[in-house]
Amino acid sequence: MNAFIGKILFVDLSTGKTEVRELTEDFVRAFPGGNALGARILYEEMPANTPVFAPESMIGFVCGALNGSGGFMTGRYMVVSKSPVTGGWNDANSGGSFGPALRGAGYDALFVKGIAEKPVYIFIDNGEVEIRSAEKYWGMRISEFEKAVKEELGKKVCSAAIGVAGEQRHGTAAIMNDGHRAAGRGGSGAVMGSKNLKAVVVSGNQKAAIADKERVLAINKEIIDWQRNGPVKDVHFAFDNWGTGASYEGAVYSGDVGIKNWAGSVEDCSDAVRTAPSAAEMDKRFKKKKYACLGCPVGCGAVYDLTREGGETDDAGRPEYETTGGFGAMLLNGDSYSINVCNNWCNEYGLDTISVAGTIAWAMECYTKGILSKEELDGVDLTWGNAEAITEICGKICRSEGVGAILAEGSAYAAKHFGKGEDCLVVAGGIEFPMHDARLGPSLARTYKFDPTPGRHVKGGVGPTVGGRPDEFKYNPEAFLAEDIAGTAANEMLQAGGFCVFTDWGYRPGAMLDYFNAVTGFNLTPEEYHTAGQRSFMMRHAFNLREGFRREDTTISDRMVGKPPMTAGPLAGVTMDVEKMGDNFYQAIGCDMHGVPSKETLEKLGSMEPVIRDLYPEA
Amino acid sequence: MKITLKLLCPEVTGGLSNGTYEVTDGLCAAEALACCADLPRERVESLMYMCGGKHIRPDTELHDGEELLVLRPLRGG
C-alpha cells in the first residue's frame, strides 16, 4: 500500500496493553487519514455517550495521508476526540514535524483509551511501544519538557505534549508540538490530561511507499514556480516575510478581526491598536529568525526574542494572526509586548490562544459593565486595553491560579460558574470564535454553527476569503451554497491529507488532487475526491448525531450574526439569517431539517455501514 | 482628481507608499491603484478596497478627495 505504513496502534493506559491493527487499502481509500480516519475509528471504537474524561473515552493522533511523502505543505496531523467544551466531536490539527515523525515511528495513527494511575508518556520508536513514567515531567512547561525529553531519549525524538492546562483538564487546553505549534481548539489537551498522558514521543526512520515519486518531485517544482513567479507571488512574499500576522492591520479596518468582544469596530481602535500588533511592526522589535514546518517552502513561522525588551525568553513563537487579533483588537490592546507575553505563556502552558483571548474579552465586557466585580477577578482591573491587566489575567489562566482556573475552562463555563454574563457570551456550541467576523463573511456563520466542530474558520466551504467577495454574493445564501458544499468537501480532504490550509493560495489549481494521487496511487477522479470529502464530513457529523445532537442543540450567539446589527463601522447594518443557510446546507447534503441524513444519502456516500446501522436499525 | 492611498497589505506596494496621488477623473478603485503603482491588472482586481469606512468593489468609481484603503484578500491564520 502506498502513502500509509499500514498499521494503527491502540494503547489502553488502564491496562497497559497495546494492539496493532492492519489498515487495508479499501479502508484508507474511504477514510484517507486525519479527521476522516479518526472519525471512523472513534465512531466504531468509542461507545456512544461516553463521558469525555471516562476511561472509555478515546483520543487519537492521526497522520494526514501525505505526511512524510515529500510533497510540499503536507505535514499536518490531526488530534481527534470528544470535546470537553462542546460535548461533541472534536478535531484539531497542527503542523511542525510531529505528523511525519509519527509515521516515521511506524504507525499511521495512535488511539489511546484508559487512564494511567500516574503520569505517563507513550514512547514509540520504530514500531516498539513503551508506556513510561512522566512523573518527573508533570508540571513542566512545554519548552522545559521538550528539552528534558530530548536529553533523555536523544535529539531526534519529536513529541506532542500538554502543559499545565492539559494536566488540569481545562477546556482551553491545547496539545503542543515543536515548541510553538498547537492542536489548539476544543480542549483536546484536557482529554490527554484526563488520561494522565503527558506526551506522545516518537522516533524512527520508517517510510511509506510513494506511488509516483517522480510526479511528486515534479509537482514540487510547479509549486515553487507558482508561489515565486505566479499570480500569488505577493501573497507568498507576505507569508514568507511576516506570516499570518500580515493580515492584522487590514483586518482591523475591514471588520474581519474581532474588536471589543465583537461589539466594536475600527472606530473604537486607537492608532496603536490598529498598527502596533501587525507582524510587520512587531518583527522590527522582536524577530530573531524565521522557520518553516517540515516540507514547507513558505515558512510562515518566526522566532521572537522577547529578552530585547526584558522578556523571559529569546525563543518565543511569533504570534499568529488569530493570536494577535485575539489579544490585540479584541481587547482594544495596542501594547504588542503584552500580546507576545500572553502568546508565549499560552504556548508554554499549553492553551488555545483563540479561546483564552475570547474568554478574557468576555470577562472584560462583564467587568466594564459591572457584571463581574474586581474582587471576582482577583483584584485585576480588567478594563479595555489595559495591557498590564491582560497580562496578569492571562498569567492566572495559564498557571491555573485563582479566577484563572475558572476562566481557563472558557467563557461559557465561566458564565455558568458565576451565574451571570450570558449576554456577553459570543460563542457557537459553547466555544469562542476565531478572528473572522461572520458579519463580513456570512458563510462563516453557516460553518460556525453547523460544522461538527462549531466555531472554526478552517472548516466549511467558502472560508474567511468570502469577506472580500461582492455583497450580492456573500450576503445571499443561495449564491454561495454551491461553493460552500464544494469547499466543505475540499476542506475535509485537505485535512485528511495533512495539507496546510494555506495551500488555498500556495498550490496551483488542481495540485492537491494531483499530489494526493501521486502519493497514494488511488487515481481518484475529482468526483471521487469530492465524495470522499463529503463522507468525511458525514462521519464527523454522525459522531455528533449518535451523541444525541440535533440541529437545535448547537446555538450561535446573536451578536455574531448581526442581531441586532452594529450601528457603526464597516459592518454597520449587517444582519443575517443563519437558519436559512442551515436549511440550504442540510438540504444540499441530503439531511433532513434536524440534520439527520437519509439512508439513501449514506448509501450513496458508501462505507457508512455503522452509521446506517445506528440511524436506521430496521434496515 | 486627488485621492489618498492607504496601503494595508505590506506586500502590495508596487513601488507605492501611503500618500495623496493625482489620477484621472472617473477612475475606479482598481484603475486608480493600477495607475499609481506598478501592478498588473489582475492583481489590483483581486485586492479588497474600502472607501468612506465601507467596503467597495474594485470597479467602484472614486471621487476627488476620497481616501482609498487597499487591503489584501482575506486569509485564515
PDB file of N, CA, C and O in Angstrom, chain A residues 8-11 21 23 27 31 33-52 54-62 78-84 87-92 109-113 188 191 195 453 539-544 546-547 610-611 613-614:
ATOM      1  N   ILE A   8      -2.106   0.811  12.508  1.00  0.00           N
ATOM      2  CA  ILE A   8      -2.522   1.762  13.533  1.00  0.00           C
ATOM      3  C   ILE A   8      -2.368   1.102  14.897  1.00  0.00           C
ATOM      4  O   ILE A   8      -2.539  -0.114  15.043  1.00  0.00           O
ATOM      5  N   LEU A   9      -2.040   1.927  15.857  1.00  0.00           N
ATOM      6  CA  LEU A   9      -1.701   1.448  17.196  1.00  0.00           C
ATOM      7  C   LEU A   9      -2.783   1.861  18.189  1.00  0.00           C
ATOM      8  O   LEU A   9      -3.219   3.018  18.179  1.00  0.00           O
ATOM      9  N   PHE A  10      -3.196   0.919  19.019  1.00  0.00           N
ATOM     10  CA  PHE A  10      -4.143   1.202  20.100  1.00  0.00           C
ATOM     11  C   PHE A  10      -3.433   0.969  21.430  1.00  0.00           C
ATOM     12  O   PHE A  10      -2.773  -0.064  21.616  1.00  0.00           O
ATOM     13  N   VAL A  11      -3.558   1.904  22.335  1.00  0.00           N
ATOM     14  CA  VAL A  11      -2.941   1.783  23.660  1.00  0.00           C
ATOM     15  C   VAL A  11      -4.029   1.985  24.706  1.00  0.00           C
ATOM     16  O   VAL A  11      -4.792   2.963  24.638  1.00  0.00           O
ATOM     17  N   ARG A  21      -3.162  -2.893  14.658  1.00  0.00           N
ATOM     18  CA  ARG A  21      -4.095  -3.393  13.641  1.00  0.00           C
ATOM     19  C   ARG A  21      -3.621  -2.969  12.261  1.00  0.00           C
ATOM     20  O   ARG A  21      -3.025  -1.912  12.092  1.00  0.00           O
ATOM     21  N   LEU A  23      -4.115  -1.704   8.484  1.00  0.00           N
ATOM     22  CA  LEU A  23      -5.018  -0.872   7.681  1.00  0.00           C
ATOM     23  C   LEU A  23      -5.134  -1.489   6.304  1.00  0.00           C
ATOM     24  O   LEU A  23      -4.126  -1.890   5.716  1.00  0.00           O
ATOM     25  N   PHE A  27     -10.023   0.566   3.233  1.00  0.00           N
ATOM     26  CA  PHE A  27     -10.385   1.450   4.342  1.00  0.00           C
ATOM     27  C   PHE A  27      -9.815   2.848   4.126  1.00  0.00           C
ATOM     28  O   PHE A  27     -10.522   3.849   4.280  1.00  0.00           O
ATOM     29  N   PHE A  31     -11.446   6.459   3.936  1.00  0.00           N
ATOM     30  CA  PHE A  31     -11.157   7.379   5.046  1.00  0.00           C
ATOM     31  C   PHE A  31      -9.648   7.645   5.078  1.00  0.00           C
ATOM     32  O   PHE A  31      -8.919   7.074   5.884  1.00  0.00           O
ATOM     33  N   GLY A  33      -7.052   9.204   6.202  1.00  0.00           N
ATOM     34  CA  GLY A  33      -6.207   9.903   7.165  1.00  0.00           C
ATOM     35  C   GLY A  33      -6.923  11.018   7.909  1.00  0.00           C
ATOM     36  O   GLY A  33      -8.094  11.311   7.673  1.00  0.00           O
ATOM     37  N   GLY A  34      -6.185  11.615   8.848  1.00  0.00           N
ATOM     38  CA  GLY A  34      -6.636  12.796   9.574  1.00  0.00           C
ATOM     39  C   GLY A  34      -8.018  12.656  10.187  1.00  0.00           C
ATOM     40  O   GLY A  34      -8.355  11.655  10.824  1.00  0.00           O
ATOM     41  N   ASN A  35      -8.832  13.693   9.981  1.00  0.00           N
ATOM     42  CA  ASN A  35     -10.187  13.744  10.522  1.00  0.00           C
ATOM     43  C   ASN A  35     -11.051  12.583  10.043  1.00  0.00           C
ATOM     44  O   ASN A  35     -11.845  12.020  10.797  1.00  0.00           O
ATOM     45  N   ALA A  36     -10.886  12.206   8.772  1.00  0.00           N
ATOM     46  CA  ALA A  36     -11.733  11.165   8.185  1.00  0.00           C
ATOM     47  C   ALA A  36     -11.476   9.819   8.854  1.00  0.00           C
ATOM     48  O   ALA A  36     -12.412   9.165   9.355  1.00  0.00           O
ATOM     49  N   LEU A  37     -10.222   9.422   8.890  1.00  0.00           N
ATOM     50  CA  LEU A  37      -9.879   8.141   9.511  1.00  0.00           C
ATOM     51  C   LEU A  37     -10.185   8.167  11.008  1.00  0.00           C
ATOM     52  O   LEU A  37     -10.744   7.218  11.569  1.00  0.00           O
ATOM     53  N   GLY A  38      -9.862   9.295  11.624  1.00  0.00           N
ATOM     54  CA  GLY A  38     -10.095   9.414  13.065  1.00  0.00           C
ATOM     55  C   GLY A  38     -11.566   9.316  13.422  1.00  0.00           C
ATOM     56  O   GLY A  38     -11.935   8.662  14.407  1.00  0.00           O
ATOM     57  N   ALA A  39     -12.426   9.937  12.622  1.00  0.00           N
ATOM     58  CA  ALA A  39     -13.861   9.908  12.915  1.00  0.00           C
ATOM     59  C   ALA A  39     -14.412   8.497  12.781  1.00  0.00           C
ATOM     60  O   ALA A  39     -15.213   8.038  13.601  1.00  0.00           O
ATOM     61  N   ARG A  40     -13.975   7.789  11.740  1.00  0.00           N
ATOM     62  CA  ARG A  40     -14.485   6.434  11.529  1.00  0.00           C
ATOM     63  C   ARG A  40     -14.038   5.507  12.681  1.00  0.00           C
ATOM     64  O   ARG A  40     -14.822   4.713  13.189  1.00  0.00           O
ATOM     65  N   ILE A  41     -12.781   5.643  13.098  1.00  0.00           N
ATOM     66  CA  ILE A  41     -12.281   4.765  14.171  1.00  0.00           C
ATOM     67  C   ILE A  41     -13.002   5.076  15.486  1.00  0.00           C
ATOM     68  O   ILE A  41     -13.467   4.167  16.189  1.00  0.00           O
ATOM     69  N   LEU A  42     -13.115   6.354  15.834  1.00  0.00           N
ATOM     70  CA  LEU A  42     -13.760   6.679  17.112  1.00  0.00           C
ATOM     71  C   LEU A  42     -15.238   6.298  17.104  1.00  0.00           C
ATOM     72  O   LEU A  42     -15.780   5.889  18.138  1.00  0.00           O
ATOM     73  N   TYR A  43     -15.856   6.441  15.938  1.00  0.00           N
ATOM     74  CA  TYR A  43     -17.279   6.066  15.865  1.00  0.00           C
ATOM     75  C   TYR A  43     -17.454   4.595  16.223  1.00  0.00           C
ATOM     76  O   TYR A  43     -18.400   4.213  16.912  1.00  0.00           O
ATOM     77  N   GLU A  44     -16.551   3.784  15.773  1.00  0.00           N
ATOM     78  CA  GLU A  44     -16.700   2.334  16.000  1.00  0.00           C
ATOM     79  C   GLU A  44     -16.133   1.879  17.334  1.00  0.00           C
ATOM     80  O   GLU A  44     -16.609   0.916  17.926  1.00  0.00           O
ATOM     81  N   GLU A  45     -15.093   2.549  17.812  1.00  0.00           N
ATOM     82  CA  GLU A  45     -14.365   2.046  18.982  1.00  0.00           C
ATOM     83  C   GLU A  45     -14.808   2.687  20.295  1.00  0.00           C
ATOM     84  O   GLU A  45     -14.559   2.137  21.366  1.00  0.00           O
ATOM     85  N   MET A  46     -15.400   3.857  20.223  1.00  0.00           N
ATOM     86  CA  MET A  46     -15.751   4.590  21.449  1.00  0.00           C
ATOM     87  C   MET A  46     -17.270   4.517  21.637  1.00  0.00           C
ATOM     88  O   MET A  46     -18.023   4.965  20.780  1.00  0.00           O
ATOM     89  N   PRO A  47     -17.728   3.944  22.735  1.00  0.00           N
ATOM     90  CA  PRO A  47     -19.177   3.795  22.914  1.00  0.00           C
ATOM     91  C   PRO A  47     -19.895   5.145  22.886  1.00  0.00           C
ATOM     92  O   PRO A  47     -19.340   6.169  23.300  1.00  0.00           O
ATOM     93  N   ALA A  48     -21.129   5.130  22.392  1.00  0.00           N
ATOM     94  CA  ALA A  48     -21.928   6.356  22.351  1.00  0.00           C
ATOM     95  C   ALA A  48     -22.088   6.932  23.751  1.00  0.00           C
ATOM     96  O   ALA A  48     -22.185   6.193  24.739  1.00  0.00           O
ATOM     97  N   ASN A  49     -22.080   8.247  23.816  1.00  0.00           N
ATOM     98  CA  ASN A  49     -22.316   8.977  25.068  1.00  0.00           C
ATOM     99  C   ASN A  49     -21.319   8.643  26.172  1.00  0.00           C
ATOM    100  O   ASN A  49     -21.647   8.678  27.358  1.00  0.00           O
ATOM    101  N   THR A  50     -20.106   8.344  25.772  1.00  0.00           N
ATOM    102  CA  THR A  50     -19.041   8.163  26.752  1.00  0.00           C
ATOM    103  C   THR A  50     -18.685   9.517  27.355  1.00  0.00           C
ATOM    104  O   THR A  50     -18.393  10.459  26.611  1.00  0.00           O
ATOM    105  N   PRO A  51     -18.698   9.659  28.680  1.00  0.00           N
ATOM    106  CA  PRO A  51     -18.245  10.922  29.265  1.00  0.00           C
ATOM    107  C   PRO A  51     -16.805  11.214  28.826  1.00  0.00           C
ATOM    108  O   PRO A  51     -15.981  10.293  28.745  1.00  0.00           O
ATOM    109  N   VAL A  52     -16.544  12.476  28.535  1.00  0.00           N
ATOM    110  CA  VAL A  52     -15.286  12.821  27.858  1.00  0.00           C
ATOM    111  C   VAL A  52     -14.047  12.436  28.668  1.00  0.00           C
ATOM    112  O   VAL A  52     -13.010  12.091  28.095  1.00  0.00           O
ATOM    113  N   ALA A  54     -13.976   9.860  30.846  1.00  0.00           N
ATOM    114  CA  ALA A  54     -14.097   8.470  31.309  1.00  0.00           C
ATOM    115  C   ALA A  54     -12.980   7.621  30.707  1.00  0.00           C
ATOM    116  O   ALA A  54     -12.406   7.973  29.673  1.00  0.00           O
ATOM    117  N   PRO A  55     -12.682   6.485  31.320  1.00  0.00           N
ATOM    118  CA  PRO A  55     -11.638   5.616  30.756  1.00  0.00           C
ATOM    119  C   PRO A  55     -11.929   5.188  29.325  1.00  0.00           C
ATOM    120  O   PRO A  55     -11.015   5.045  28.513  1.00  0.00           O
ATOM    121  N   GLU A  56     -13.213   4.987  28.999  1.00  0.00           N
ATOM    122  CA  GLU A  56     -13.563   4.518  27.652  1.00  0.00           C
ATOM    123  C   GLU A  56     -13.410   5.617  26.603  1.00  0.00           C
ATOM    124  O   GLU A  56     -13.427   5.343  25.400  1.00  0.00           O
ATOM    125  N   SER A  57     -13.298   6.850  27.053  1.00  0.00           N
ATOM    126  CA  SER A  57     -13.116   7.959  26.119  1.00  0.00           C
ATOM    127  C   SER A  57     -11.770   7.792  25.408  1.00  0.00           C
ATOM    128  O   SER A  57     -10.784   7.387  26.005  1.00  0.00           O
ATOM    129  N   MET A  58     -11.757   8.113  24.117  1.00  0.00           N
ATOM    130  CA  MET A  58     -10.542   7.892  23.325  1.00  0.00           C
ATOM    131  C   MET A  58     -10.014   9.202  22.755  1.00  0.00           C
ATOM    132  O   MET A  58     -10.765  10.136  22.502  1.00  0.00           O
ATOM    133  N   ILE A  59      -8.719   9.209  22.558  1.00  0.00           N
ATOM    134  CA  ILE A  59      -8.093  10.320  21.834  1.00  0.00           C
ATOM    135  C   ILE A  59      -7.172   9.713  20.786  1.00  0.00           C
ATOM    136  O   ILE A  59      -6.484   8.730  21.056  1.00  0.00           O
ATOM    137  N   GLY A  60      -7.219  10.289  19.595  1.00  0.00           N
ATOM    138  CA  GLY A  60      -6.403   9.762  18.506  1.00  0.00           C
ATOM    139  C   GLY A  60      -5.452  10.801  17.951  1.00  0.00           C
ATOM    140  O   GLY A  60      -5.762  11.995  17.920  1.00  0.00           O
ATOM    141  N   PHE A  61      -4.294  10.334  17.530  1.00  0.00           N
ATOM    142  CA  PHE A  61      -3.289  11.168  16.855  1.00  0.00           C
ATOM    143  C   PHE A  61      -3.138  10.548  15.476  1.00  0.00           C
ATOM    144  O   PHE A  61      -2.596   9.451  15.350  1.00  0.00           O
ATOM    145  N   VAL A  62      -3.632  11.250  14.468  1.00  0.00           N
ATOM    146  CA  VAL A  62      -3.786  10.615  13.161  1.00  0.00           C
ATOM    147  C   VAL A  62      -2.966  11.366  12.108  1.00  0.00           C
ATOM    148  O   VAL A  62      -3.122  12.580  11.937  1.00  0.00           O
ATOM    149  N   MET A  78      -3.634  15.240  12.819  1.00  0.00           N
ATOM    150  CA  MET A  78      -4.918  15.581  13.422  1.00  0.00           C
ATOM    151  C   MET A  78      -5.082  14.884  14.770  1.00  0.00           C
ATOM    152  O   MET A  78      -4.789  13.698  14.882  1.00  0.00           O
ATOM    153  N   VAL A  79      -5.542  15.636  15.760  1.00  0.00           N
ATOM    154  CA  VAL A  79      -5.941  15.043  17.038  1.00  0.00           C
ATOM    155  C   VAL A  79      -7.457  14.926  17.028  1.00  0.00           C
ATOM    156  O   VAL A  79      -8.156  15.888  16.692  1.00  0.00           O
ATOM    157  N   VAL A  80      -7.968  13.750  17.366  1.00  0.00           N
ATOM    158  CA  VAL A  80      -9.426  13.537  17.383  1.00  0.00           C
ATOM    159  C   VAL A  80      -9.856  13.032  18.754  1.00  0.00           C
ATOM    160  O   VAL A  80      -9.154  12.250  19.393  1.00  0.00           O
ATOM    161  N   SER A  81     -10.994  13.509  19.193  1.00  0.00           N
ATOM    162  CA  SER A  81     -11.537  13.085  20.487  1.00  0.00           C
ATOM    163  C   SER A  81     -12.934  13.693  20.617  1.00  0.00           C
ATOM    164  O   SER A  81     -13.414  14.379  19.713  1.00  0.00           O
ATOM    165  N   LYS A  82     -13.534  13.469  21.742  1.00  0.00           N
ATOM    166  CA  LYS A  82     -14.724  14.228  22.101  1.00  0.00           C
ATOM    167  C   LYS A  82     -14.236  15.529  22.739  1.00  0.00           C
ATOM    168  O   LYS A  82     -13.166  15.555  23.365  1.00  0.00           O
ATOM    169  N   SER A  83     -15.028  16.597  22.592  1.00  0.00           N
ATOM    170  CA  SER A  83     -14.614  17.881  23.157  1.00  0.00           C
ATOM    171  C   SER A  83     -15.206  18.093  24.545  1.00  0.00           C
ATOM    172  O   SER A  83     -16.425  17.974  24.722  1.00  0.00           O
ATOM    173  N   PRO A  84     -14.380  18.448  25.522  1.00  0.00           N
ATOM    174  CA  PRO A  84     -14.935  18.790  26.830  1.00  0.00           C
ATOM    175  C   PRO A  84     -15.672  20.132  26.826  1.00  0.00           C
ATOM    176  O   PRO A  84     -16.369  20.454  27.785  1.00  0.00           O
ATOM    177  N   GLY A  87     -18.955  19.211  23.989  1.00  0.00           N
ATOM    178  CA  GLY A  87     -19.623  17.945  24.309  1.00  0.00           C
ATOM    179  C   GLY A  87     -19.794  17.044  23.104  1.00  0.00           C
ATOM    180  O   GLY A  87     -20.350  15.952  23.206  1.00  0.00           O
ATOM    181  N   GLY A  88     -19.313  17.498  21.950  1.00  0.00           N
ATOM    182  CA  GLY A  88     -19.446  16.710  20.729  1.00  0.00           C
ATOM    183  C   GLY A  88     -18.100  16.368  20.130  1.00  0.00           C
ATOM    184  O   GLY A  88     -17.066  16.377  20.811  1.00  0.00           O
ATOM    185  N   TRP A  89     -18.123  16.099  18.838  1.00  0.00           N
ATOM    186  CA  TRP A  89     -16.918  15.723  18.114  1.00  0.00           C
ATOM    187  C   TRP A  89     -15.879  16.833  18.176  1.00  0.00           C
ATOM    188  O   TRP A  89     -16.215  18.012  18.122  1.00  0.00           O
ATOM    189  N   ASN A  90     -14.614  16.437  18.284  1.00  0.00           N
ATOM    190  CA  ASN A  90     -13.556  17.433  18.205  1.00  0.00           C
ATOM    191  C   ASN A  90     -12.414  16.920  17.357  1.00  0.00           C
ATOM    192  O   ASN A  90     -12.009  15.763  17.476  1.00  0.00           O
ATOM    193  N   ASP A  91     -11.941  17.778  16.479  1.00  0.00           N
ATOM    194  CA  ASP A  91     -10.649  17.526  15.848  1.00  0.00           C
ATOM    195  C   ASP A  91      -9.892  18.836  15.804  1.00  0.00           C
ATOM    196  O   ASP A  91     -10.469  19.914  15.733  1.00  0.00           O
ATOM    197  N   ALA A  92      -8.592  18.720  15.929  1.00  0.00           N
ATOM    198  CA  ALA A  92      -7.720  19.895  15.904  1.00  0.00           C
ATOM    199  C   ALA A  92      -6.411  19.451  15.291  1.00  0.00           C
ATOM    200  O   ALA A  92      -5.890  18.391  15.644  1.00  0.00           O
ATOM    201  N   ALA A 109      -1.473   6.008  12.762  1.00  0.00           N
ATOM    202  CA  ALA A 109      -2.317   6.638  13.787  1.00  0.00           C
ATOM    203  C   ALA A 109      -2.108   5.930  15.120  1.00  0.00           C
ATOM    204  O   ALA A 109      -1.734   4.746  15.163  1.00  0.00           O
ATOM    205  N   LEU A 110      -2.330   6.679  16.169  1.00  0.00           N
ATOM    206  CA  LEU A 110      -2.300   6.141  17.533  1.00  0.00           C
ATOM    207  C   LEU A 110      -3.620   6.515  18.203  1.00  0.00           C
ATOM    208  O   LEU A 110      -4.018   7.686  18.169  1.00  0.00           O
ATOM    209  N   PHE A 111      -4.280   5.525  18.793  1.00  0.00           N
ATOM    210  CA  PHE A 111      -5.511   5.793  19.546  1.00  0.00           C
ATOM    211  C   PHE A 111      -5.302   5.336  20.988  1.00  0.00           C
ATOM    212  O   PHE A 111      -4.817   4.228  21.230  1.00  0.00           O
ATOM    213  N   VAL A 112      -5.664   6.207  21.917  1.00  0.00           N
ATOM    214  CA  VAL A 112      -5.413   5.945  23.330  1.00  0.00           C
ATOM    215  C   VAL A 112      -6.723   5.965  24.098  1.00  0.00           C
ATOM    216  O   VAL A 112      -7.545   6.873  23.916  1.00  0.00           O
ATOM    217  N   LYS A 113      -6.913   4.960  24.937  1.00  0.00           N
ATOM    218  CA  LYS A 113      -8.029   4.987  25.890  1.00  0.00           C
ATOM    219  C   LYS A 113      -7.494   4.588  27.260  1.00  0.00           C
ATOM    220  O   LYS A 113      -6.317   4.289  27.422  1.00  0.00           O
ATOM    221  N   SER A 188      -8.650  19.441  23.411  1.00  0.00           N
ATOM    222  CA  SER A 188      -8.087  18.083  23.316  1.00  0.00           C
ATOM    223  C   SER A 188      -6.967  17.871  24.336  1.00  0.00           C
ATOM    224  O   SER A 188      -6.733  16.737  24.772  1.00  0.00           O
ATOM    225  N   VAL A 191      -8.301  16.245  27.370  1.00  0.00           N
ATOM    226  CA  VAL A 191      -8.554  14.805  27.249  1.00  0.00           C
ATOM    227  C   VAL A 191      -7.272  14.029  27.532  1.00  0.00           C
ATOM    228  O   VAL A 191      -7.275  13.018  28.235  1.00  0.00           O
ATOM    229  N   LYS A 195      -6.238  11.466  31.048  1.00  0.00           N
ATOM    230  CA  LYS A 195      -5.683  10.110  30.978  1.00  0.00           C
ATOM    231  C   LYS A 195      -4.315  10.025  31.646  1.00  0.00           C
ATOM    232  O   LYS A 195      -3.636   9.001  31.569  1.00  0.00           O
ATOM    233  N   THR A 453     -17.565  20.575  14.383  1.00  0.00           N
ATOM    234  CA  THR A 453     -16.760  21.323  15.346  1.00  0.00           C
ATOM    235  C   THR A 453     -17.162  22.791  15.233  1.00  0.00           C
ATOM    236  O   THR A 453     -16.680  23.504  14.356  1.00  0.00           O
ATOM    237  N   MET A 539     -19.122  11.572   8.445  1.00  0.00           N
ATOM    238  CA  MET A 539     -18.659  10.696   9.527  1.00  0.00           C
ATOM    239  C   MET A 539     -18.506  11.504  10.816  1.00  0.00           C
ATOM    240  O   MET A 539     -18.902  11.054  11.901  1.00  0.00           O
ATOM    241  N   ARG A 540     -17.938  12.695  10.699  1.00  0.00           N
ATOM    242  CA  ARG A 540     -17.797  13.567  11.886  1.00  0.00           C
ATOM    243  C   ARG A 540     -19.175  13.989  12.383  1.00  0.00           C
ATOM    244  O   ARG A 540     -19.441  14.025  13.593  1.00  0.00           O
ATOM    245  N   HIS A 541     -20.021  14.320  11.440  1.00  0.00           N
ATOM    246  CA  HIS A 541     -21.380  14.745  11.767  1.00  0.00           C
ATOM    247  C   HIS A 541     -22.129  13.606  12.467  1.00  0.00           C
ATOM    248  O   HIS A 541     -22.854  13.828  13.453  1.00  0.00           O
ATOM    249  N   ALA A 542     -21.929  12.389  11.971  1.00  0.00           N
ATOM    250  CA  ALA A 542     -22.622  11.223  12.532  1.00  0.00           C
ATOM    251  C   ALA A 542     -22.198  10.962  13.979  1.00  0.00           C
ATOM    252  O   ALA A 542     -23.000  10.484  14.789  1.00  0.00           O
ATOM    253  N   PHE A 543     -20.947  11.276  14.285  1.00  0.00           N
ATOM    254  CA  PHE A 543     -20.497  11.113  15.674  1.00  0.00           C
ATOM    255  C   PHE A 543     -21.386  11.956  16.593  1.00  0.00           C
ATOM    256  O   PHE A 543     -21.835  11.492  17.647  1.00  0.00           O
ATOM    257  N   ASN A 544     -21.642  13.185  16.179  1.00  0.00           N
ATOM    258  CA  ASN A 544     -22.491  14.060  16.993  1.00  0.00           C
ATOM    259  C   ASN A 544     -23.939  13.584  17.035  1.00  0.00           C
ATOM    260  O   ASN A 544     -24.601  13.656  18.074  1.00  0.00           O
ATOM    261  N   ARG A 546     -24.963  10.565  16.888  1.00  0.00           N
ATOM    262  CA  ARG A 546     -25.036   9.415  17.795  1.00  0.00           C
ATOM    263  C   ARG A 546     -24.981   9.865  19.263  1.00  0.00           C
ATOM    264  O   ARG A 546     -25.517   9.203  20.150  1.00  0.00           O
ATOM    265  N   GLU A 547     -24.326  11.004  19.503  1.00  0.00           N
ATOM    266  CA  GLU A 547     -24.293  11.547  20.861  1.00  0.00           C
ATOM    267  C   GLU A 547     -25.624  12.206  21.232  1.00  0.00           C
ATOM    268  O   GLU A 547     -25.793  12.674  22.359  1.00  0.00           O
ATOM    269  N   PRO A 610     -21.740   1.557   9.689  1.00  0.00           N
ATOM    270  CA  PRO A 610     -22.040   1.733  11.126  1.00  0.00           C
ATOM    271  C   PRO A 610     -23.077   2.828  11.386  1.00  0.00           C
ATOM    272  O   PRO A 610     -23.884   2.731  12.314  1.00  0.00           O
ATOM    273  N   VAL A 611     -23.050   3.854  10.566  1.00  0.00           N
ATOM    274  CA  VAL A 611     -23.994   4.962  10.740  1.00  0.00           C
ATOM    275  C   VAL A 611     -25.390   4.523  10.314  1.00  0.00           C
ATOM    276  O   VAL A 611     -26.386   4.822  11.000  1.00  0.00           O
ATOM    277  N   ARG A 613     -26.486   1.535  10.386  1.00  0.00           N
ATOM    278  CA  ARG A 613     -26.930   0.596  11.430  1.00  0.00           C
ATOM    279  C   ARG A 613     -27.528   1.349  12.619  1.00  0.00           C
ATOM    280  O   ARG A 613     -28.556   0.957  13.174  1.00  0.00           O
ATOM    281  N   ASP A 614     -26.914   2.456  13.007  1.00  0.00           N
ATOM    282  CA  ASP A 614     -27.385   3.192  14.183  1.00  0.00           C
ATOM    283  C   ASP A 614     -28.613   4.059  13.895  1.00  0.00           C
ATOM    284  O   ASP A 614     -29.508   4.172  14.736  1.00  0.00           O
TER     285      ASP A 614
END
